mmCIF file of C-alpha atoms and ligand atoms in Angstrom:
data_model
loop_
_atom_site.group_PDB
_atom_site.id
_atom_site.type_symbol
_atom_site.label_atom_id
_atom_site.label_comp_id
_atom_site.label_asym_id
_atom_site.label_seq_id
_atom_site.Cartn_x
_atom_site.Cartn_y
_atom_site.Cartn_z
ATOM 1 C CA UNK A 17 48.691 66.930 3.353
ATOM 2 C CA UNK A 18 47.376 63.261 3.765
ATOM 3 C CA UNK A 19 47.851 62.080 7.357
ATOM 4 C CA UNK A 20 49.918 58.865 7.997
ATOM 5 C CA UNK A 21 48.115 56.042 8.452
ATOM 6 C CA UNK A 22 48.673 54.184 11.694
ATOM 7 C CA UNK A 23 48.204 50.274 12.117
ATOM 8 C CA UNK A 24 48.047 48.555 15.464
ATOM 9 C CA UNK A 25 48.972 44.718 14.942
ATOM 10 C CA UNK A 26 47.919 42.624 17.936
ATOM 11 C CA UNK A 27 49.223 39.199 18.899
ATOM 12 C CA UNK A 28 47.692 37.055 21.395
ATOM 13 C CA UNK A 29 48.946 34.392 23.558
ATOM 14 C CA UNK A 30 51.853 31.993 22.683
ATOM 15 C CA UNK A 31 52.821 33.940 19.427
ATOM 16 C CA UNK A 32 55.876 35.059 21.424
ATOM 17 C CA UNK A 33 57.040 31.395 21.300
ATOM 18 C CA UNK A 34 57.103 31.554 17.623
ATOM 19 C CA UNK A 35 59.942 29.381 15.962
ATOM 20 C CA UNK A 36 59.805 27.042 19.025
ATOM 21 C CA UNK A 37 56.268 26.174 19.197
ATOM 22 C CA UNK A 38 55.055 23.482 16.854
ATOM 23 C CA UNK A 39 57.147 24.387 14.071
ATOM 24 C CA UNK A 40 55.557 22.157 11.393
ATOM 25 C CA UNK A 41 52.049 23.979 11.841
ATOM 26 C CA UNK A 42 53.585 27.726 12.612
ATOM 27 C CA UNK A 43 57.148 27.678 10.795
ATOM 28 C CA UNK A 44 60.432 28.279 12.161
ATOM 29 C CA UNK A 45 60.800 31.817 12.086
ATOM 30 C CA UNK A 46 60.702 33.910 15.263
ATOM 31 C CA UNK A 47 58.379 36.229 16.809
ATOM 32 C CA UNK A 48 60.945 38.708 16.200
ATOM 33 C CA UNK A 49 61.004 37.686 12.753
ATOM 34 C CA UNK A 50 57.496 38.309 12.599
ATOM 35 C CA UNK A 51 57.689 41.848 13.907
ATOM 36 C CA UNK A 52 60.747 42.707 11.621
ATOM 37 C CA UNK A 53 58.680 41.705 8.549
ATOM 38 C CA UNK A 54 55.789 43.791 9.615
ATOM 39 C CA UNK A 55 57.939 46.875 10.345
ATOM 40 C CA UNK A 56 59.719 46.632 6.920
ATOM 41 C CA UNK A 57 56.351 46.330 5.361
ATOM 42 C CA UNK A 58 55.115 49.168 7.193
ATOM 43 C CA UNK A 59 58.189 51.477 5.980
ATOM 44 C CA UNK A 60 57.590 50.224 2.571
ATOM 45 C CA UNK A 61 54.152 51.264 2.514
ATOM 46 C CA UNK A 62 54.962 54.640 4.412
ATOM 47 C CA UNK A 63 52.540 53.943 7.399
ATOM 48 C CA UNK A 64 53.245 53.998 10.994
ATOM 49 C CA UNK A 65 52.689 50.682 12.846
ATOM 50 C CA UNK A 66 52.721 49.455 16.447
ATOM 51 C CA UNK A 67 53.109 45.639 16.929
ATOM 52 C CA UNK A 68 52.223 44.232 20.310
ATOM 53 C CA UNK A 69 51.953 40.793 21.724
ATOM 54 C CA UNK A 70 50.558 39.588 25.138
ATOM 55 C CA UNK A 71 49.658 36.690 26.622
ATOM 56 C CA UNK A 72 46.755 38.227 28.699
ATOM 57 C CA UNK A 73 43.116 38.580 27.511
ATOM 58 C CA UNK A 74 42.746 41.840 29.816
ATOM 59 C CA UNK A 75 45.792 43.392 28.260
ATOM 60 C CA UNK A 76 44.582 42.910 24.472
ATOM 61 C CA UNK A 77 40.963 44.308 25.529
ATOM 62 C CA UNK A 78 42.973 47.267 27.062
ATOM 63 C CA UNK A 79 45.274 47.842 24.048
ATOM 64 C CA UNK A 80 41.985 47.656 21.793
ATOM 65 C CA UNK A 81 40.111 50.208 23.835
ATOM 66 C CA UNK A 82 43.207 52.448 24.092
ATOM 67 C CA UNK A 83 43.513 52.206 20.036
ATOM 68 C CA UNK A 84 40.404 54.711 19.728
ATOM 69 C CA UNK A 85 41.057 57.808 17.946
ATOM 70 C CA UNK A 86 44.793 56.884 17.703
ATOM 71 C CA UNK A 87 44.904 53.986 15.232
ATOM 72 C CA UNK A 88 43.017 53.960 11.669
ATOM 73 C CA UNK A 89 43.167 49.851 11.420
ATOM 74 C CA UNK A 90 44.046 46.870 13.442
ATOM 75 C CA UNK A 91 45.494 43.769 12.303
ATOM 76 C CA UNK A 92 44.846 40.863 15.094
ATOM 77 C CA UNK A 93 45.636 37.692 15.744
ATOM 78 C CA UNK A 94 43.896 36.669 18.906
ATOM 79 C CA UNK A 95 45.553 33.202 18.695
ATOM 80 C CA UNK A 96 43.559 30.967 21.244
ATOM 81 C CA UNK A 97 41.646 33.475 22.420
ATOM 82 C CA UNK A 98 40.035 33.742 18.813
ATOM 83 C CA UNK A 99 37.918 30.664 19.945
ATOM 84 C CA UNK A 100 36.876 31.728 23.596
ATOM 85 C CA UNK A 101 36.918 35.468 24.013
ATOM 86 C CA UNK A 102 33.631 37.580 23.794
ATOM 87 C CA UNK A 103 35.596 40.195 25.397
ATOM 88 C CA UNK A 104 37.588 40.715 22.868
ATOM 89 C CA UNK A 105 34.770 40.821 20.151
ATOM 90 C CA UNK A 106 33.013 43.363 22.405
ATOM 91 C CA UNK A 107 36.248 45.382 22.475
ATOM 92 C CA UNK A 108 36.303 45.537 18.610
ATOM 93 C CA UNK A 109 32.858 46.309 18.142
ATOM 94 C CA UNK A 110 33.405 49.164 20.691
ATOM 95 C CA UNK A 111 36.147 50.970 19.106
ATOM 96 C CA UNK A 112 34.666 49.959 15.423
ATOM 97 C CA UNK A 113 37.990 50.591 14.084
ATOM 98 C CA UNK A 114 38.484 48.861 10.516
ATOM 99 C CA UNK A 115 39.969 45.447 11.630
ATOM 100 C CA UNK A 116 41.534 42.365 9.876
ATOM 101 C CA UNK A 117 41.760 39.048 11.686
ATOM 102 C CA UNK A 118 44.661 36.994 10.814
ATOM 103 C CA UNK A 119 45.769 33.360 11.503
ATOM 104 C CA UNK A 120 49.342 31.816 10.482
ATOM 105 C CA UNK A 121 47.721 28.251 9.872
ATOM 106 C CA UNK A 122 44.628 27.424 7.941
ATOM 107 C CA UNK A 123 42.480 26.892 11.134
ATOM 108 C CA UNK A 124 39.560 25.943 8.712
ATOM 109 C CA UNK A 125 41.388 22.597 8.478
ATOM 110 C CA UNK A 126 42.112 22.132 12.004
ATOM 111 C CA UNK A 127 40.250 20.969 15.124
ATOM 112 C CA UNK A 128 36.492 21.492 15.528
ATOM 113 C CA UNK A 129 36.978 23.781 18.533
ATOM 114 C CA UNK A 130 39.050 25.994 16.328
ATOM 115 C CA UNK A 131 36.246 26.438 14.042
ATOM 116 C CA UNK A 132 34.454 29.088 16.223
ATOM 117 C CA UNK A 133 35.631 32.920 16.007
ATOM 118 C CA UNK A 134 34.275 35.331 18.094
ATOM 119 C CA UNK A 135 36.141 38.363 16.524
ATOM 120 C CA UNK A 136 34.966 37.457 13.381
ATOM 121 C CA UNK A 137 31.615 38.957 14.115
ATOM 122 C CA UNK A 138 33.527 42.358 14.186
ATOM 123 C CA UNK A 139 36.288 42.208 11.260
ATOM 124 C CA UNK A 140 36.108 43.279 7.891
ATOM 125 C CA UNK A 141 38.193 40.381 6.627
ATOM 126 C CA UNK A 142 39.762 37.005 7.828
ATOM 127 C CA UNK A 143 42.994 35.859 6.353
ATOM 128 C CA UNK A 144 44.420 32.531 7.238
ATOM 129 C CA UNK A 145 47.042 29.949 6.346
ATOM 130 C CA UNK A 146 49.385 32.450 4.622
ATOM 131 C CA UNK A 147 51.926 32.435 7.540
ATOM 132 C CA UNK A 148 53.709 36.093 7.960
ATOM 133 C CA UNK A 149 52.398 37.052 4.554
ATOM 134 C CA UNK A 150 48.869 37.110 6.210
ATOM 135 C CA UNK A 151 49.924 39.915 8.301
ATOM 136 C CA UNK A 152 50.884 42.051 5.282
ATOM 137 C CA UNK A 153 47.957 41.105 3.146
ATOM 138 C CA UNK A 154 45.929 42.400 6.403
ATOM 139 C CA UNK A 155 48.091 45.893 6.328
ATOM 140 C CA UNK A 156 47.516 45.935 2.384
ATOM 141 C CA UNK A 157 43.833 45.626 2.735
ATOM 142 C CA UNK A 158 43.544 48.251 5.735
ATOM 143 C CA UNK A 159 45.395 50.712 3.368
ATOM 144 C CA UNK A 160 43.301 49.880 0.428
ATOM 145 C CA UNK A 161 45.946 48.323 -1.590
ATOM 146 C CA UNK A 162 45.122 45.786 -4.198
ATOM 147 C CA UNK A 163 42.729 43.034 -2.697
ATOM 148 C CA UNK A 164 45.130 42.348 0.009
ATOM 149 C CA UNK A 165 47.340 40.105 -1.601
ATOM 150 C CA UNK A 166 51.134 40.778 -1.185
ATOM 151 C CA UNK A 167 53.185 40.728 -4.411
ATOM 152 C CA UNK A 168 55.469 37.564 -4.783
ATOM 153 C CA UNK A 169 58.870 38.319 -4.365
HETATM 154 C C1 LIG B 17 46.466 30.711 15.280
HETATM 155 C C2 LIG B 17 45.353 29.560 15.449
HETATM 156 C C3 LIG B 17 44.851 29.397 16.797
HETATM 157 O O1 LIG B 17 43.907 28.466 16.627
HETATM 158 C C4 LIG B 17 45.802 28.984 17.743
HETATM 159 O O2 LIG B 17 45.256 28.985 19.091
HETATM 160 C C5 LIG B 17 47.074 30.071 17.697
HETATM 161 C C6 LIG B 17 47.365 30.286 16.447
HETATM 162 C C7 LIG B 17 47.093 30.951 14.331
HETATM 163 O O3 LIG B 17 47.852 31.736 13.816
HETATM 164 O O4 LIG B 17 47.270 30.024 13.429
HETATM 165 O O5 LIG B 17 47.576 30.277 18.911
HETATM 166 O O6 LIG B 17 45.716 31.966 15.543
#
């Protein structure tokens, strides 16, 4: 029997403030809404998912390290740590688990300091500017479903 795939979804600093923080950029839906959308998608796809958020770089590094041998794929929105963290890059390289980088907003159209992504050097794909759907597309990419684009509902 085929083994159930396990995906770890990691969210970095301030994403717990979704719905409150800059709604014009990140939308009005809350972090809880995001977790529910991811969990619903995982149920539909028959995969096991863990969704985790931390404001701490160290905690995120430890989560990545502990994913080794447990998870088949990682979806990560490192938020502000995208642009600063060599530690997250090194952790992803250390475990070498297939990873997709996701951003709710289209960072390519934002400030210069957001144009650097350290984790990008260790990921298979980057999805930006698709809001919550970006996470679902990332899961599908890791599952090898389509080209990672969710069907329109
Ligand atoms: C973000 C983009 C980052 O530049 C920012 O620091 C975030 C969220 C996004 O999802 O669009 O916190 O990762």
